[in-house]
PDB file of C-alpha atoms in Angstrom:
ATOM      1  CA  MET A  14      82.981-150.847  78.024  1.00  0.00           C
ATOM      2  CA  ALA A  15      83.887-147.414  76.232  1.00  0.00           C
ATOM      3  CA  ARG A  16      84.017-145.515  79.365  1.00  0.00           C
ATOM      4  CA  ALA A  17      85.855-148.515  81.171  1.00  0.00           C
ATOM      5  CA  ALA A  18      88.361-148.126  78.464  1.00  0.00           C
ATOM      6  CA  ALA A  19      88.435-144.298  78.558  1.00  0.00           C
ATOM      7  CA  LEU A  20      88.502-143.964  74.971  1.00  0.00           C
ATOM      8  CA  ARG A  21      90.012-140.704  73.945  1.00  0.00           C
ATOM      9  CA  ALA A  22      90.774-138.880  70.653  1.00  0.00           C
ATOM     10  CA  GLY A  23      94.039-140.231  68.973  1.00  0.00           C
ATOM     11  CA  ASP A  24      93.974-143.570  70.521  1.00  0.00           C
ATOM     12  CA  THR A  25      94.282-146.457  68.505  1.00  0.00           C
ATOM     13  CA  VAL A  26      91.769-149.108  69.562  1.00  0.00           C
ATOM     14  CA  LEU A  27      91.867-152.945  68.799  1.00  0.00           C
ATOM     15  CA  VAL A  28      88.287-154.081  68.755  1.00  0.00           C
ATOM     16  CA  GLU A  29      88.138-157.978  69.016  1.00  0.00           C
ATOM     17  CA  ALA A  30      84.774-159.517  67.581  1.00  0.00           C
ATOM     18  CA  ALA A  31      84.251-156.133  65.730  1.00  0.00           C
ATOM     19  CA  ALA A  32      81.173-157.225  63.806  1.00  0.00           C
ATOM     20  CA  GLY A  33      79.522-158.958  66.913  1.00  0.00           C
ATOM     21  CA  GLY A  34      76.737-157.642  68.950  1.00  0.00           C
ATOM     22  CA  VAL A  35      78.974-155.889  71.556  1.00  0.00           C
ATOM     23  CA  GLY A  36      81.922-155.462  69.046  1.00  0.00           C
ATOM     24  CA  SER A  37      79.906-153.517  66.382  1.00  0.00           C
ATOM     25  CA  LEU A  38      78.755-151.128  68.944  1.00  0.00           C
ATOM     26  CA  LEU A  39      82.224-150.528  70.455  1.00  0.00           C
ATOM     27  CA  VAL A  40      83.690-150.031  66.904  1.00  0.00           C
ATOM     28  CA  GLN A  41      81.117-146.934  66.547  1.00  0.00           C
ATOM     29  CA  LEU A  42      81.677-145.656  70.184  1.00  0.00           C
ATOM     30  CA  ALA A  43      85.311-145.836  69.451  1.00  0.00           C
ATOM     31  CA  ARG A  44      85.081-143.969  66.340  1.00  0.00           C
ATOM     32  CA  ARG A  45      82.664-141.476  68.014  1.00  0.00           C
ATOM     33  CA  ALA A  46      85.424-140.747  70.427  1.00  0.00           C
ATOM     34  CA  GLY A  47      87.745-139.787  67.716  1.00  0.00           C
ATOM     35  CA  ALA A  48      89.948-142.992  67.959  1.00  0.00           C
ATOM     36  CA  THR A  49      91.520-144.966  65.076  1.00  0.00           C
ATOM     37  CA  VAL A  50      89.727-148.003  65.004  1.00  0.00           C
ATOM     38  CA  ILE A  51      91.324-151.544  64.042  1.00  0.00           C
ATOM     39  CA  GLY A  52      88.396-154.297  64.065  1.00  0.00           C
ATOM     40  CA  VAL A  53      89.474-157.893  64.076  1.00  0.00           C
ATOM     41  CA  ALA A  54      86.743-160.437  63.205  1.00  0.00           C
ATOM     42  CA  ARG A  55      86.595-163.814  61.266  1.00  0.00           C
ATOM     43  CA  GLY A  56      85.744-164.102  57.692  1.00  0.00           C
ATOM     44  CA  GLU A  57      85.088-161.642  54.994  1.00  0.00           C
ATOM     45  CA  ARG A  58      81.310-160.991  55.695  1.00  0.00           C
ATOM     46  CA  LYS A  59      82.060-159.865  59.264  1.00  0.00           C
ATOM     47  CA  LEU A  60      85.298-158.055  58.100  1.00  0.00           C
ATOM     48  CA  ALA A  61      82.812-155.991  55.640  1.00  0.00           C
ATOM     49  CA  VAL A  62      80.500-155.134  58.406  1.00  0.00           C
ATOM     50  CA  ALA A  63      82.976-153.959  60.848  1.00  0.00           C
ATOM     51  CA  LYS A  64      84.631-151.837  58.013  1.00  0.00           C
ATOM     52  CA  ARG A  65      80.983-150.499  57.236  1.00  0.00           C
ATOM     53  CA  LEU A  66      80.583-149.531  61.129  1.00  0.00           C
ATOM     54  CA  GLY A  67      83.530-147.400  60.883  1.00  0.00           C
ATOM     55  CA  ALA A  68      86.702-149.529  61.673  1.00  0.00           C
ATOM     56  CA  ASP A  69      89.663-147.877  59.844  1.00  0.00           C
ATOM     57  CA  THR A  70      91.294-151.290  59.194  1.00  0.00           C
ATOM     58  CA  VAL A  71      89.959-154.683  59.423  1.00  0.00           C
ATOM     59  CA  ILE A  72      92.023-157.822  59.934  1.00  0.00           C
ATOM     60  CA  ASP A  73      90.967-161.500  60.127  1.00  0.00           C
ATOM     61  CA  TYR A  74      92.229-162.963  63.472  1.00  0.00           C
ATOM     62  CA  SER A  75      91.995-166.635  62.001  1.00  0.00           C
ATOM     63  CA  ALA A  76      95.106-165.616  60.055  1.00  0.00           C
ATOM     64  CA  PRO A  77      98.268-166.805  61.786  1.00  0.00           C
ATOM     65  CA  ASP A  78     100.002-163.498  61.410  1.00  0.00           C
ATOM     66  CA  TRP A  79      97.063-161.393  62.626  1.00  0.00           C
ATOM     67  CA  HIS A  80      98.778-159.837  65.407  1.00  0.00           C
ATOM     68  CA  GLU A  81     101.531-158.756  63.251  1.00  0.00           C
ATOM     69  CA  ARG A  82      99.318-157.144  60.734  1.00  0.00           C
ATOM     70  CA  VAL A  83      97.557-155.147  63.625  1.00  0.00           C
ATOM     71  CA  ARG A  84     101.033-154.080  64.825  1.00  0.00           C
ATOM     72  CA  ASP A  85     101.852-152.846  61.142  1.00  0.00           C
ATOM     73  CA  ALA A  86      98.471-151.076  61.092  1.00  0.00           C
ATOM     74  CA  ALA A  87      98.921-149.433  64.434  1.00  0.00           C
ATOM     75  CA  GLY A  88     102.607-148.248  63.693  1.00  0.00           C
ATOM     76  CA  GLY A  89     103.927-150.620  66.397  1.00  0.00           C
ATOM     77  CA  SER A  90     101.284-150.793  69.422  1.00  0.00           C
ATOM     78  CA  VAL A  91      97.836-150.079  70.255  1.00  0.00           C
ATOM     79  CA  GLN A  92      96.645-147.678  73.505  1.00  0.00           C
ATOM     80  CA  VAL A  93      93.469-149.809  73.916  1.00  0.00           C
ATOM     81  CA  VAL A  94      92.567-153.413  73.488  1.00  0.00           C
ATOM     82  CA  LEU A  95      88.739-154.299  74.099  1.00  0.00           C
ATOM     83  CA  GLU A  96      89.260-158.037  74.750  1.00  0.00           C
ATOM     84  CA  THR A  97      86.327-160.464  74.507  1.00  0.00           C
ATOM     85  CA  THR A  98      88.257-163.599  73.178  1.00  0.00           C
ATOM     86  CA  GLY A  99      90.608-165.038  75.768  1.00  0.00           C
ATOM     87  CA  GLY A 100      92.934-167.895  75.262  1.00  0.00           C
ATOM     88  CA  PRO A 101      95.775-167.084  72.996  1.00  0.00           C
ATOM     89  CA  VAL A 102      94.014-164.254  71.057  1.00  0.00           C
ATOM     90  CA  SER A 103      94.157-162.389  74.388  1.00  0.00           C
ATOM     91  CA  ALA A 104      97.953-163.163  74.993  1.00  0.00           C
ATOM     92  CA  ALA A 105      98.768-161.726  71.402  1.00  0.00           C
ATOM     93  CA  ALA A 106      96.422-158.502  71.976  1.00  0.00           C
ATOM     94  CA  PHE A 107      97.992-158.025  75.182  1.00  0.00           C
ATOM     95  CA  ASP A 108     101.502-157.993  73.544  1.00  0.00           C
ATOM     96  CA  LEU A 109     100.201-155.224  71.360  1.00  0.00           C
ATOM     97  CA  LEU A 110      99.609-152.666  74.120  1.00  0.00           C
ATOM     98  CA  ALA A 111     101.797-149.597  74.139  1.00  0.00           C
ATOM     99  CA  ALA A 112     104.109-149.988  77.182  1.00  0.00           C
ATOM    100  CA  GLY A 113     103.312-147.378  80.022  1.00  0.00           C
ATOM    101  CA  THR A 114      99.853-146.222  78.584  1.00  0.00           C
ATOM    102  CA  GLY A 115      98.349-149.325  77.266  1.00  0.00           C
ATOM    103  CA  ARG A 116      94.649-150.288  78.635  1.00  0.00           C
ATOM    104  CA  MET A 117      93.075-153.772  78.123  1.00  0.00           C
ATOM    105  CA  VAL A 118      89.429-154.062  79.066  1.00  0.00           C
ATOM    106  CA  LEU A 119      88.061-157.686  79.344  1.00  0.00           C
ATOM    107  CA  TYR A 120      84.595-158.394  78.680  1.00  0.00           C
ATOM    108  CA  GLY A 121      84.349-161.933  77.587  1.00  0.00           C
ATOM    109  CA  THR A 122      85.839-165.535  76.710  1.00  0.00           C
ATOM    110  CA  THR A 123      84.178-166.225  73.485  1.00  0.00           C
ATOM    111  CA  SER A 124      86.916-169.064  73.106  1.00  0.00           C
ATOM    112  CA  GLY A 125      86.017-170.670  76.062  1.00  0.00           C
ATOM    113  CA  GLN A 126      89.413-170.156  77.722  1.00  0.00           C
ATOM    114  CA  ALA A 127      90.446-167.384  80.242  1.00  0.00           C
ATOM    115  CA  PRO A 128      92.321-164.535  79.200  1.00  0.00           C
ATOM    116  CA  ARG A 129      96.091-165.104  79.126  1.00  0.00           C
ATOM    117  CA  VAL A 130      97.345-162.018  80.689  1.00  0.00           C
ATOM    118  CA  GLY A 131      99.982-162.385  83.717  1.00  0.00           C
ATOM    119  CA  PRO A 132     100.182-159.979  86.627  1.00  0.00           C
ATOM    120  CA  LEU A 133     103.844-159.612  86.517  1.00  0.00           C
ATOM    121  CA  ALA A 134     103.590-158.757  82.538  1.00  0.00           C
ATOM    122  CA  VAL A 135     101.132-155.977  83.525  1.00  0.00           C
ATOM    123  CA  TYR A 136     103.470-154.662  86.235  1.00  0.00           C
ATOM    124  CA  HIS A 137     106.429-154.726  84.015  1.00  0.00           C
ATOM    125  CA  ARG A 138     104.883-153.401  81.056  1.00  0.00           C
ATOM    126  CA  GLY A 139     103.252-150.771  82.924  1.00  0.00           C
ATOM    127  CA  VAL A 140      99.712-151.137  81.392  1.00  0.00           C
ATOM    128  CA  SER A 141      96.377-151.509  82.848  1.00  0.00           C
ATOM    129  CA  VAL A 142      94.016-154.508  82.547  1.00  0.00           C
ATOM    130  CA  THR A 143      90.428-153.939  83.847  1.00  0.00           C
ATOM    131  CA  GLY A 144      87.504-156.352  83.837  1.00  0.00           C
ATOM    132  CA  PHE A 145      83.966-155.268  83.091  1.00  0.00           C
ATOM    133  CA  SER A 146      80.732-156.895  83.213  1.00  0.00           C
ATOM    134  CA  SER A 147      77.359-155.505  83.062  1.00  0.00           C
ATOM    135  CA  THR A 148      76.052-157.602  86.064  1.00  0.00           C
ATOM    136  CA  ALA A 149      78.442-155.484  88.522  1.00  0.00           C
ATOM    137  CA  LEU A 150      76.399-152.268  87.492  1.00  0.00           C
ATOM    138  CA  THR A 151      73.598-151.339  89.609  1.00  0.00           C
ATOM    139  CA  ALA A 152      70.072-151.509  87.916  1.00  0.00           C
ATOM    140  CA  ASP A 153      70.142-147.598  88.069  1.00  0.00           C
ATOM    141  CA  GLN A 154      73.488-147.686  86.210  1.00  0.00           C
ATOM    142  CA  ARG A 155      72.212-149.994  83.628  1.00  0.00           C
ATOM    143  CA  ALA A 156      69.020-148.026  82.859  1.00  0.00           C
ATOM    144  CA  ARG A 157      71.167-144.823  82.282  1.00  0.00           C
ATOM    145  CA  LEU A 158      73.566-146.490  79.949  1.00  0.00           C
ATOM    146  CA  ARG A 159      70.538-148.294  78.162  1.00  0.00           C
ATOM    147  CA  ASP A 160      68.951-145.045  77.823  1.00  0.00           C
ATOM    148  CA  GLU A 161      72.125-143.236  76.457  1.00  0.00           C
ATOM    149  CA  ALA A 162      72.699-145.894  73.754  1.00  0.00           C
ATOM    150  CA  PHE A 163      69.008-145.609  72.912  1.00  0.00           C
ATOM    151  CA  THR A 164      69.494-141.730  72.306  1.00  0.00           C
ATOM    152  CA  LEU A 165      72.600-142.356  70.372  1.00  0.00           C
ATOM    153  CA  ALA A 166      70.597-144.823  68.272  1.00  0.00           C
ATOM    154  CA  ALA A 167      67.551-142.514  67.570  1.00  0.00           C
ATOM    155  CA  ASP A 168      69.959-139.590  66.719  1.00  0.00           C
ATOM    156  CA  GLY A 169      71.814-141.623  64.259  1.00  0.00           C
ATOM    157  CA  GLY A 170      74.979-141.842  66.311  1.00  0.00           C
ATOM    158  CA  LEU A 171      74.941-145.629  66.519  1.00  0.00           C
TER     159      LEU A 171
END
């Protein structure tokens, strides 16, 4: 996910489900890349987890104005959205992408709804939307990524 997003120092990254299994790792990886991390999750306990893992700002995405809070925290837009929710959350997150440079990586649909990202909107805004699934990786690629993650964990990086 972090590689698919091409995370860079100076990016502002929106991590959805920032206290979940994958989201909690993405918060840490984005932080390690030098990005400013905005973590969204549901509930105070999960927000505290995301903050403890390195999110600069945490926002409850069950609040009706969560996307406006993200926009304010990001200073207008984000460079990267790591999208796992789908449905209306994905549409609001897509609208937060910086025109011309924004990157969204889709990796789940926890809401049970497909992401709401129209191809014409991608085209007109000049952003990229990429899908990621570990099932598309070869066994060797998965093994290398697993070994890298275990090494980072053993060294205290995760």
